[in-house]
PDB file of C-alpha atoms in Angstrom:
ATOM      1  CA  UNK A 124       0.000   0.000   0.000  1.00 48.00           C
ATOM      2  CA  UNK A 125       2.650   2.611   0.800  1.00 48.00           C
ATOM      3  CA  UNK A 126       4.575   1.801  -2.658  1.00 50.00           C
ATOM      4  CA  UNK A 127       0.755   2.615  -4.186  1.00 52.00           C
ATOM      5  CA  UNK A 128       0.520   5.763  -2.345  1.00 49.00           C
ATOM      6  CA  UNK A 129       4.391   7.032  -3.554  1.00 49.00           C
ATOM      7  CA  UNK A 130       3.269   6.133  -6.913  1.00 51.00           C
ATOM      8  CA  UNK A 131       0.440   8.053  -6.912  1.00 48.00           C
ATOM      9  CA  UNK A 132       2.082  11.509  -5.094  1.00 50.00           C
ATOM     10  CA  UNK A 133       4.534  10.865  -8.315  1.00 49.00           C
ATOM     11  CA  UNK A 134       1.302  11.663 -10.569  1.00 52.00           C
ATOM     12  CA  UNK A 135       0.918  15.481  -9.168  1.00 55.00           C
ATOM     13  CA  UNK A 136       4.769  16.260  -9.259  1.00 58.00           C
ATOM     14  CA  UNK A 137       4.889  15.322 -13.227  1.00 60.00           C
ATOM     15  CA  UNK A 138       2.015  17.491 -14.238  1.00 63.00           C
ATOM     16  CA  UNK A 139       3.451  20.360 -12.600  1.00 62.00           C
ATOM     17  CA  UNK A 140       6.770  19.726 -13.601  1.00 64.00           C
ATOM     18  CA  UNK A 141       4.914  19.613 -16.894  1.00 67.00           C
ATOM     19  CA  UNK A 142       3.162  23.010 -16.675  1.00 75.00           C
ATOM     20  CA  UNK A 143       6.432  24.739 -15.842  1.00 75.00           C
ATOM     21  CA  UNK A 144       7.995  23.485 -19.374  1.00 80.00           C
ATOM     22  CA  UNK A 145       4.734  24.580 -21.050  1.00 79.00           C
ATOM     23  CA  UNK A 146       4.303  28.204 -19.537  1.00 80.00           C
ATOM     24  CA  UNK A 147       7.892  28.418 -19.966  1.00 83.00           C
ATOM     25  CA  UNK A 148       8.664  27.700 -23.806  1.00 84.00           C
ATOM     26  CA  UNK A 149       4.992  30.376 -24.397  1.00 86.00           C
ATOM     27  CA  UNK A 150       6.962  32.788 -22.519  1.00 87.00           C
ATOM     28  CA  UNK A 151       9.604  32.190 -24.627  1.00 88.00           C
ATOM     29  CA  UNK A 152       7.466  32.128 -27.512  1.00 88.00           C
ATOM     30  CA  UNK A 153       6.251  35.648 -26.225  1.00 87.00           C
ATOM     31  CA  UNK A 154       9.171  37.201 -25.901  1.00 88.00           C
ATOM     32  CA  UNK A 155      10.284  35.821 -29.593  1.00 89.00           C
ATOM     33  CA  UNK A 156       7.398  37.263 -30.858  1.00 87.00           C
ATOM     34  CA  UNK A 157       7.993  40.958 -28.989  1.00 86.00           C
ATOM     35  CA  UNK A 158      11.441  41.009 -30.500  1.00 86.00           C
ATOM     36  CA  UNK A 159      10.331  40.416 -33.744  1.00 85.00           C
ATOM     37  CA  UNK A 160       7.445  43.229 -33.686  1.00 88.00           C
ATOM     38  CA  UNK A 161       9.967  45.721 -32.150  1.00 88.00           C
ATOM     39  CA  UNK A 162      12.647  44.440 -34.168  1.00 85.00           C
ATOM     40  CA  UNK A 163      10.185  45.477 -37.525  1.00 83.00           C
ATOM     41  CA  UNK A 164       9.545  48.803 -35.983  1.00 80.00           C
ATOM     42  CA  UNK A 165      13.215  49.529 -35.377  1.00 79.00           C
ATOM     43  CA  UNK A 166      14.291  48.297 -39.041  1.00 78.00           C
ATOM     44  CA  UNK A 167      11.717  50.686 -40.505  1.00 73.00           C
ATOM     45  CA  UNK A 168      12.813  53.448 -38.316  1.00 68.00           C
ATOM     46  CA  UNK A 169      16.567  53.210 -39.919  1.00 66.00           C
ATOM     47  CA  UNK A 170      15.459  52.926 -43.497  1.00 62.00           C
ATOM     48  CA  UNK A 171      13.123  55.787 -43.018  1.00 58.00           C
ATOM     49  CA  UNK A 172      16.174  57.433 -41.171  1.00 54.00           C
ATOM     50  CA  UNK A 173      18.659  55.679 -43.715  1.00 52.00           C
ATOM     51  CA  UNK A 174      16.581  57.149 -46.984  1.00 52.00           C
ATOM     52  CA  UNK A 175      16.009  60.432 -45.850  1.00 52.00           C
ATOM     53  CA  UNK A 176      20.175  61.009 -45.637  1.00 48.00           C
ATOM     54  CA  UNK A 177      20.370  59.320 -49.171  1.00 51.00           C
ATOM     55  CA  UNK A 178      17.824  61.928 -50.077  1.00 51.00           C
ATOM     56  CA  UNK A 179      19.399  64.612 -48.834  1.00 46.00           C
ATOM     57  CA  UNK A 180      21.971  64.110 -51.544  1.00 54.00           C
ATOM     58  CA  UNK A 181      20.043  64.503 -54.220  1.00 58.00           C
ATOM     59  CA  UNK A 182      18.979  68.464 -53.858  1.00 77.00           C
ATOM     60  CA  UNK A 183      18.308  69.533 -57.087  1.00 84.00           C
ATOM     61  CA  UNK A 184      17.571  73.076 -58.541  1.00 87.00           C
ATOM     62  CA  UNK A 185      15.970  72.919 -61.822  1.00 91.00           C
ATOM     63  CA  UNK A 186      14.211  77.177 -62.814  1.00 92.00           C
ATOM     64  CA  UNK A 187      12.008  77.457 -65.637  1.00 93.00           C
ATOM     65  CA  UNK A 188      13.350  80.168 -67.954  1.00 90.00           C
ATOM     66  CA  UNK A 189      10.840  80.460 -70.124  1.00 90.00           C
ATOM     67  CA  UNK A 190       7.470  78.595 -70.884  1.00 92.00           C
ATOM     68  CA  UNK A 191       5.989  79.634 -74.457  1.00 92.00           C
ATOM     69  CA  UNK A 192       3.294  78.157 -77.069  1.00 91.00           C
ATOM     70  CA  UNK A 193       5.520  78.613 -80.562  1.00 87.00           C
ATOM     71  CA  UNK A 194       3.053  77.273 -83.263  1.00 86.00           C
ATOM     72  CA  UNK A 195       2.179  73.969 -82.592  1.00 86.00           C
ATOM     73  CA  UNK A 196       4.389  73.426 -79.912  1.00 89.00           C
ATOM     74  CA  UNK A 197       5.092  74.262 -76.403  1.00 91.00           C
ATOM     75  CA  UNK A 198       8.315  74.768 -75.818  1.00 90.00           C
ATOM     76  CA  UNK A 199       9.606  75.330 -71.875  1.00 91.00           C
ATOM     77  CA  UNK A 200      13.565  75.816 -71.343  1.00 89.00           C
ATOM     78  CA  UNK A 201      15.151  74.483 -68.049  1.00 91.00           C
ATOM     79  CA  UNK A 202      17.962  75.521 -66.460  1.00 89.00           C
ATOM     80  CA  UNK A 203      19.580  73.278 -63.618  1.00 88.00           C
ATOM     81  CA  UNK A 204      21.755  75.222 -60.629  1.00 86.00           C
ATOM     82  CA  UNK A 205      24.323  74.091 -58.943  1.00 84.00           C
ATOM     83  CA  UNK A 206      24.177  70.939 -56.305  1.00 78.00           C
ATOM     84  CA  UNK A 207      22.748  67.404 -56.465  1.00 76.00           C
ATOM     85  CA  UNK A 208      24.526  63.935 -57.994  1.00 78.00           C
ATOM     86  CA  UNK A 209      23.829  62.821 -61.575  1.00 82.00           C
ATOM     87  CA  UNK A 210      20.129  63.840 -62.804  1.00 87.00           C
ATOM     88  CA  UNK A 211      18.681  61.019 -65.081  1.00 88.00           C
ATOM     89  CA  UNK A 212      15.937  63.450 -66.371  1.00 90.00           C
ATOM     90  CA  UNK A 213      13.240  66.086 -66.006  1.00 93.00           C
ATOM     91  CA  UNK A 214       9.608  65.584 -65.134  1.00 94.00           C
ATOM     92  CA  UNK A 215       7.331  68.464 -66.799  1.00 96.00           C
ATOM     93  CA  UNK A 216       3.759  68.678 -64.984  1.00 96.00           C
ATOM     94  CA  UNK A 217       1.597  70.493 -67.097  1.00 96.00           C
ATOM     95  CA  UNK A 218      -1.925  72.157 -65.894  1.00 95.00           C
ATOM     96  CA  UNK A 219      -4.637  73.272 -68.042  1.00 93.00           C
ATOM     97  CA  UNK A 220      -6.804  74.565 -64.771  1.00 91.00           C
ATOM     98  CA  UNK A 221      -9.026  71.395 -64.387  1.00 92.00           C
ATOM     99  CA  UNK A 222      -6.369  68.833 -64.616  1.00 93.00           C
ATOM    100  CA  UNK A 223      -2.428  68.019 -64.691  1.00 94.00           C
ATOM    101  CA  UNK A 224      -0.444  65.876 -67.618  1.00 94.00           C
ATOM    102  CA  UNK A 225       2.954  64.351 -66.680  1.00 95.00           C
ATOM    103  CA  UNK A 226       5.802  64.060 -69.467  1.00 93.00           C
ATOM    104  CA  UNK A 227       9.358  62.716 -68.700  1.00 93.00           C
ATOM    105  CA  UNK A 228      11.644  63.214 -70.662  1.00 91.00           C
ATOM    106  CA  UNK A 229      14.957  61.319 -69.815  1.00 88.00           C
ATOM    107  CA  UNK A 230      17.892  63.425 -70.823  1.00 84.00           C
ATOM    108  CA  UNK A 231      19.976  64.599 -68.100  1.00 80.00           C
ATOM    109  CA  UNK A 232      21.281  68.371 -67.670  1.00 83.00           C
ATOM    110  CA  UNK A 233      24.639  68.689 -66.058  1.00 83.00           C
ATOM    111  CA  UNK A 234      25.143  71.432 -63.468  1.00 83.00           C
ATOM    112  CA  UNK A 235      24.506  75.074 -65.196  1.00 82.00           C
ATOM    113  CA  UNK A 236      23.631  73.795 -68.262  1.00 82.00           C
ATOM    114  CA  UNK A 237      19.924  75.285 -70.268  1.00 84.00           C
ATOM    115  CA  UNK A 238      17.771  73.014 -71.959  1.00 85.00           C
ATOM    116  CA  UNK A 239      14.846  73.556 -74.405  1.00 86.00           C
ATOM    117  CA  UNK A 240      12.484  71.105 -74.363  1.00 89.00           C
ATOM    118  CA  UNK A 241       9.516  71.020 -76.866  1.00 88.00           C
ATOM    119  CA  UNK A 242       6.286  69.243 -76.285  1.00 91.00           C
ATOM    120  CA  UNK A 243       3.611  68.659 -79.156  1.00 89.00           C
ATOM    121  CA  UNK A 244      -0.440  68.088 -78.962  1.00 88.00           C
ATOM    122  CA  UNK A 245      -0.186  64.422 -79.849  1.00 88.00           C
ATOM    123  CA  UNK A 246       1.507  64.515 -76.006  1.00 89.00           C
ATOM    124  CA  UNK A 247      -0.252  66.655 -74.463  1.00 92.00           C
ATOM    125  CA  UNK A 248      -4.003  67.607 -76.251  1.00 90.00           C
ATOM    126  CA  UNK A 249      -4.675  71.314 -76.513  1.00 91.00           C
ATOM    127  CA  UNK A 250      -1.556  72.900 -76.235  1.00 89.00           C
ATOM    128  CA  UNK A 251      -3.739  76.384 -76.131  1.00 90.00           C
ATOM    129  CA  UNK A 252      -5.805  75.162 -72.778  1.00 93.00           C
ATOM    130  CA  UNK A 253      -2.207  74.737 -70.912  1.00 94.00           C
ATOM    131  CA  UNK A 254      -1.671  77.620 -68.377  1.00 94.00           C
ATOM    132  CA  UNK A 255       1.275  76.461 -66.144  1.00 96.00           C
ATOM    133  CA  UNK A 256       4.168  74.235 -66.690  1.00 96.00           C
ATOM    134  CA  UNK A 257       6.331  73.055 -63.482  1.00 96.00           C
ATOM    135  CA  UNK A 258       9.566  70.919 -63.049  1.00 95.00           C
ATOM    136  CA  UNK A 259      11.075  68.173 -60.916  1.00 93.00           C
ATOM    137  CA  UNK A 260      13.957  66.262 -60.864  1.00 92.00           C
ATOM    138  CA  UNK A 261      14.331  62.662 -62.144  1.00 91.00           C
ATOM    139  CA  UNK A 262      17.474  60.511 -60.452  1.00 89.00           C
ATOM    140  CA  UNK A 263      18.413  57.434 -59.214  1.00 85.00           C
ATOM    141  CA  UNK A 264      18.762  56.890 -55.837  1.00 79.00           C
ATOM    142  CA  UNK A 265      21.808  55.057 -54.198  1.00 75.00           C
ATOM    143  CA  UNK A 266      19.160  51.768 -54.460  1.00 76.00           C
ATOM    144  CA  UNK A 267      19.105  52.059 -57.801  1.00 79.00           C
ATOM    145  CA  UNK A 268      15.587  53.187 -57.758  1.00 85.00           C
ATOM    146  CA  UNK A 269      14.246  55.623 -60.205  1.00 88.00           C
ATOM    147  CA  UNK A 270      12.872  58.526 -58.247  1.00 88.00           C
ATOM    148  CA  UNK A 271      10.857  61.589 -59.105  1.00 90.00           C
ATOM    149  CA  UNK A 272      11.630  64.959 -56.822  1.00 89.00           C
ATOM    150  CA  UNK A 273       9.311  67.660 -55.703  1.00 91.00           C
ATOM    151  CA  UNK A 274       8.846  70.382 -58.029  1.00 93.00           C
ATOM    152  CA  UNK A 275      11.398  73.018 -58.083  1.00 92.00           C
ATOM    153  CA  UNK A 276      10.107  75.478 -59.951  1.00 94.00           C
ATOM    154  CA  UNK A 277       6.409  76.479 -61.812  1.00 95.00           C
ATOM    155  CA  UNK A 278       5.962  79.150 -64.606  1.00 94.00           C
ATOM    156  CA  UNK A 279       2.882  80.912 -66.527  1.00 95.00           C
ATOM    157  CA  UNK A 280       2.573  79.567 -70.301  1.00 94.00           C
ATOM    158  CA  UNK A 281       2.801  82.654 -72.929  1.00 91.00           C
ATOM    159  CA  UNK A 282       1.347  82.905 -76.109  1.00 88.00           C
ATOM    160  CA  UNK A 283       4.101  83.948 -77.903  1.00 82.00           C
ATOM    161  CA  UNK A 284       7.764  83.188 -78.291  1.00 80.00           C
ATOM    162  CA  UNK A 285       9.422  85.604 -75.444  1.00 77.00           C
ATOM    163  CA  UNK A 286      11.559  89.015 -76.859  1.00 67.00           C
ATOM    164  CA  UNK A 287      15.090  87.402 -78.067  1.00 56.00           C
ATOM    165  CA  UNK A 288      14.094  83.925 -78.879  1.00 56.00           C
ATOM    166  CA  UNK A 289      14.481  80.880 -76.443  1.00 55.00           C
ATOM    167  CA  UNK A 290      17.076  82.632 -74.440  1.00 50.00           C
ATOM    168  CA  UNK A 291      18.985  79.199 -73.866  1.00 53.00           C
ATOM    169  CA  UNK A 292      22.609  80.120 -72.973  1.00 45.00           C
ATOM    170  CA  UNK A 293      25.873  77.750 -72.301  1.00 37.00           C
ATOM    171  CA  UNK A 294      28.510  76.153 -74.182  1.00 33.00           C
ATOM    172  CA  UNK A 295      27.607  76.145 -78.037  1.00 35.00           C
ATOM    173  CA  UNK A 296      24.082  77.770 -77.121  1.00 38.00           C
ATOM    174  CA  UNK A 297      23.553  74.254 -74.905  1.00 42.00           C
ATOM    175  CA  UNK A 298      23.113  72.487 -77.977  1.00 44.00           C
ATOM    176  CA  UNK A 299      23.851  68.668 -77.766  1.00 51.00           C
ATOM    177  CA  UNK A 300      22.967  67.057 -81.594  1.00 51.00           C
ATOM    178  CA  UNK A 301      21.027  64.430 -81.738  1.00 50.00           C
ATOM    179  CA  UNK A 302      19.683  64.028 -78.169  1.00 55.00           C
ATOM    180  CA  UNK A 303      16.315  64.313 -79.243  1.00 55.00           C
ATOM    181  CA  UNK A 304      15.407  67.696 -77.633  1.00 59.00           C
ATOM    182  CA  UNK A 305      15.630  71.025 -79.409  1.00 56.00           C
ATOM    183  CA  UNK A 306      18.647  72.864 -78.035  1.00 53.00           C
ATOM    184  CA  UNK A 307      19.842  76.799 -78.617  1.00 50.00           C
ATOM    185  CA  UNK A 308      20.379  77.290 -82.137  1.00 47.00           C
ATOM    186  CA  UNK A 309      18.484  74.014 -83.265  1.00 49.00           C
ATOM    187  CA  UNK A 310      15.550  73.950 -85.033  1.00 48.00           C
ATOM    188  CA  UNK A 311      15.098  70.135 -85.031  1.00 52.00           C
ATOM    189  CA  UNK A 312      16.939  67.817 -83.461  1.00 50.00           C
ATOM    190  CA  UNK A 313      16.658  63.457 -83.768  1.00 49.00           C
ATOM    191  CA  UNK A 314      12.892  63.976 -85.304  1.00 49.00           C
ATOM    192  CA  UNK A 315      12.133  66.340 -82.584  1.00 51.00           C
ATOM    193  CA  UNK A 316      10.731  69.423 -83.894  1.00 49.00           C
ATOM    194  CA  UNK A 317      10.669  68.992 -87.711  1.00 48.00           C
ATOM    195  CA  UNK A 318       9.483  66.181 -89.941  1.00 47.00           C
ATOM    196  CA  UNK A 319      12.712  66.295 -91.906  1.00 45.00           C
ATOM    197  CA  UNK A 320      14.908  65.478 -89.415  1.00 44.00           C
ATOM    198  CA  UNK A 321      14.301  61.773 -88.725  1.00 42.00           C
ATOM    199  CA  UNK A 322      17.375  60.182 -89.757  1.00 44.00           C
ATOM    200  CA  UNK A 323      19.820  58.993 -86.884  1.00 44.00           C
ATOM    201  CA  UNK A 324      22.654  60.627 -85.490  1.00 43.00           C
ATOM    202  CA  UNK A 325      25.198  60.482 -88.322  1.00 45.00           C
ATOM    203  CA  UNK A 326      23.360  59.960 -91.108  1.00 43.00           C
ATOM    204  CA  UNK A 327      21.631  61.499 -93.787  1.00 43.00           C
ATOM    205  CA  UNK A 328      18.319  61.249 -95.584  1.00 43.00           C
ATOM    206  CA  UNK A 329      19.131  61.234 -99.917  1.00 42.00           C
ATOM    207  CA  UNK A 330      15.483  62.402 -99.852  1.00 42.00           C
ATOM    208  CA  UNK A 331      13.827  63.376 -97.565  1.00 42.00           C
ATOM    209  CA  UNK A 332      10.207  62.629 -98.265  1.00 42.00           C
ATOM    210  CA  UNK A 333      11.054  58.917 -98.669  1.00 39.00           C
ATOM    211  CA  UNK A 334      13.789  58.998 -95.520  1.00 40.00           C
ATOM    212  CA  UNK A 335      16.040  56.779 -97.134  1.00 40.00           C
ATOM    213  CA  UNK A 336      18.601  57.172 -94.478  1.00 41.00           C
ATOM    214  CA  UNK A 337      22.760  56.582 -95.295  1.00 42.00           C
ATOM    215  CA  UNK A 338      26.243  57.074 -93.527  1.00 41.00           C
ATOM    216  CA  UNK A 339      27.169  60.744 -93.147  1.00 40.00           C
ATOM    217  CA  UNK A 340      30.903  60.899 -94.037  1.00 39.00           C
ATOM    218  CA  UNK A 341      31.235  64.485 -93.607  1.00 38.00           C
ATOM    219  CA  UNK A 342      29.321  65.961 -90.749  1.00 39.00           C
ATOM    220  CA  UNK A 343      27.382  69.214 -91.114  1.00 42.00           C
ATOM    221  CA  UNK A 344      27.417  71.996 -88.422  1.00 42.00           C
ATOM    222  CA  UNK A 345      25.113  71.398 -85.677  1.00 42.00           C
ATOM    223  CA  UNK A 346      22.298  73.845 -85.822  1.00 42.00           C
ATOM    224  CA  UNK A 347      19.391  71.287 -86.097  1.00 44.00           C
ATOM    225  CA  UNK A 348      18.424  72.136 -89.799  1.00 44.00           C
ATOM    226  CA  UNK A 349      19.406  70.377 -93.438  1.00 42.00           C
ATOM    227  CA  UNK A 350      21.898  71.639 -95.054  1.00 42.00           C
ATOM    228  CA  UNK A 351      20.615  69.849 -98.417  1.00 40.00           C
ATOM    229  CA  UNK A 352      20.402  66.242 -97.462  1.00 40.00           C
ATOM    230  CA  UNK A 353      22.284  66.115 -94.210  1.00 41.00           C
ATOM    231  CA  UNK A 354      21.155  66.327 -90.846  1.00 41.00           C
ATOM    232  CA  UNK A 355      23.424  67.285 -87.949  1.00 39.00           C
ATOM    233  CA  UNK A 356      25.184  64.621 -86.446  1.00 36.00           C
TER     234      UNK A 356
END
């Protein structure tokens, strides 16, 4: 009877010995858990903290010089400032009073350098409904993703081409041939601007109705136009 009796006090001691292990390992569990939730919190507190300092590099200062409607174009020439790392592009925003249209256009401006860009109604509808034009910056962050700035700068669309032309100033009147974007002293540039200029960089249309495009052996001067059958290279 008494080796019945120890076996039975053995019974209660197990089970607790039991419950101990249990509450134990969901303490455990608990605690796991906690470090993971705070552990989520903290990581998105240091990229948060981590992007804003790789933003911070990329301070860009892009001014709208002038914003015009010249025929059937509008035509809106950027100038960057001073300050920020490589831009990949510019991002115009353009506002007709009801509503805004986006257009990107991916060439980069190095620091001080004037851009005209020109902008058509197949892009953006009624060119003569457009009141405002702003900018913002397009680069790459240190990720590798694409970003797009805040605006930097907004302007009133004229009517009319401003006093003295485009007013782009820089090296060579900031042109840079075949880019694709009409640059100081260029009246076309890649197919940009003019139907006759639709031959690649290089090359040269023998006519240009039926754009039969060949090799350009002797280049022309870079001023966006045909001199004959050659455009600019």
């Amino acid at each position: 009877m008494k080796k019945e009796g120890k076996e039975l006090q053995i019974i209660p001691n197990s089970s607790k010995g039991l419950s101990a292990i249990v509450a134990t390992l969901i303490i455990i569990l608990l605690v796991l858990v906690a470090a993971g939730i705070i552990w989520v919190v903290v990581r998105n507190v240091i990229s948060k903290g981590a992007e804003d300092i790789d933003l911070s590099r990329f301070t860009f200062d892009l001014s709208i010089k002038s914003a015009y409607i010249d025929g059937s174009n509008v035509k809106v020439v950027v100038r960057r400032s001073p300050g920020g790392d490589d831009l990949v592009g510019v991002r115009f925003i353009f506002f007709d009073g009801t509503q805004s249209i986006n257009a990107d256009r991916k060439i980069p401006l190095v620091e001080l350098q004037e851009k005209l860009f020109s902008f058509d109604s197949v892009e953006l509808g009624d060119i003569n409904a457009l009141q405002e034009v702003s900018v913002a910056p397009i680069y790459e962050s240190s990720s590798g993703r694409e970003t797009i700035g805040d605006i930097t700068d907004t302007a009133t669309i004229s009517d009319s081409v401003p006093p003295g032309g485009n007013g782009v100033n820089g090296v060579n009147g900031g042109v840079d041939c075949g880019n694709g974007a009409i640059d100081a002293g260029e009246e076309c540039d890649g197919g940009t601007g003019c139907t006759d200029c639709t031959c690649d960089i290089g090359y040269i249309s023998t006519d240009p109705v039926s754009l039969n495009c060949q090799s350009e052996s002797v280049p022309s001067s870079c001023n966006g136009t045909w001199d004959g059958v050659a455009e600019d290279p």
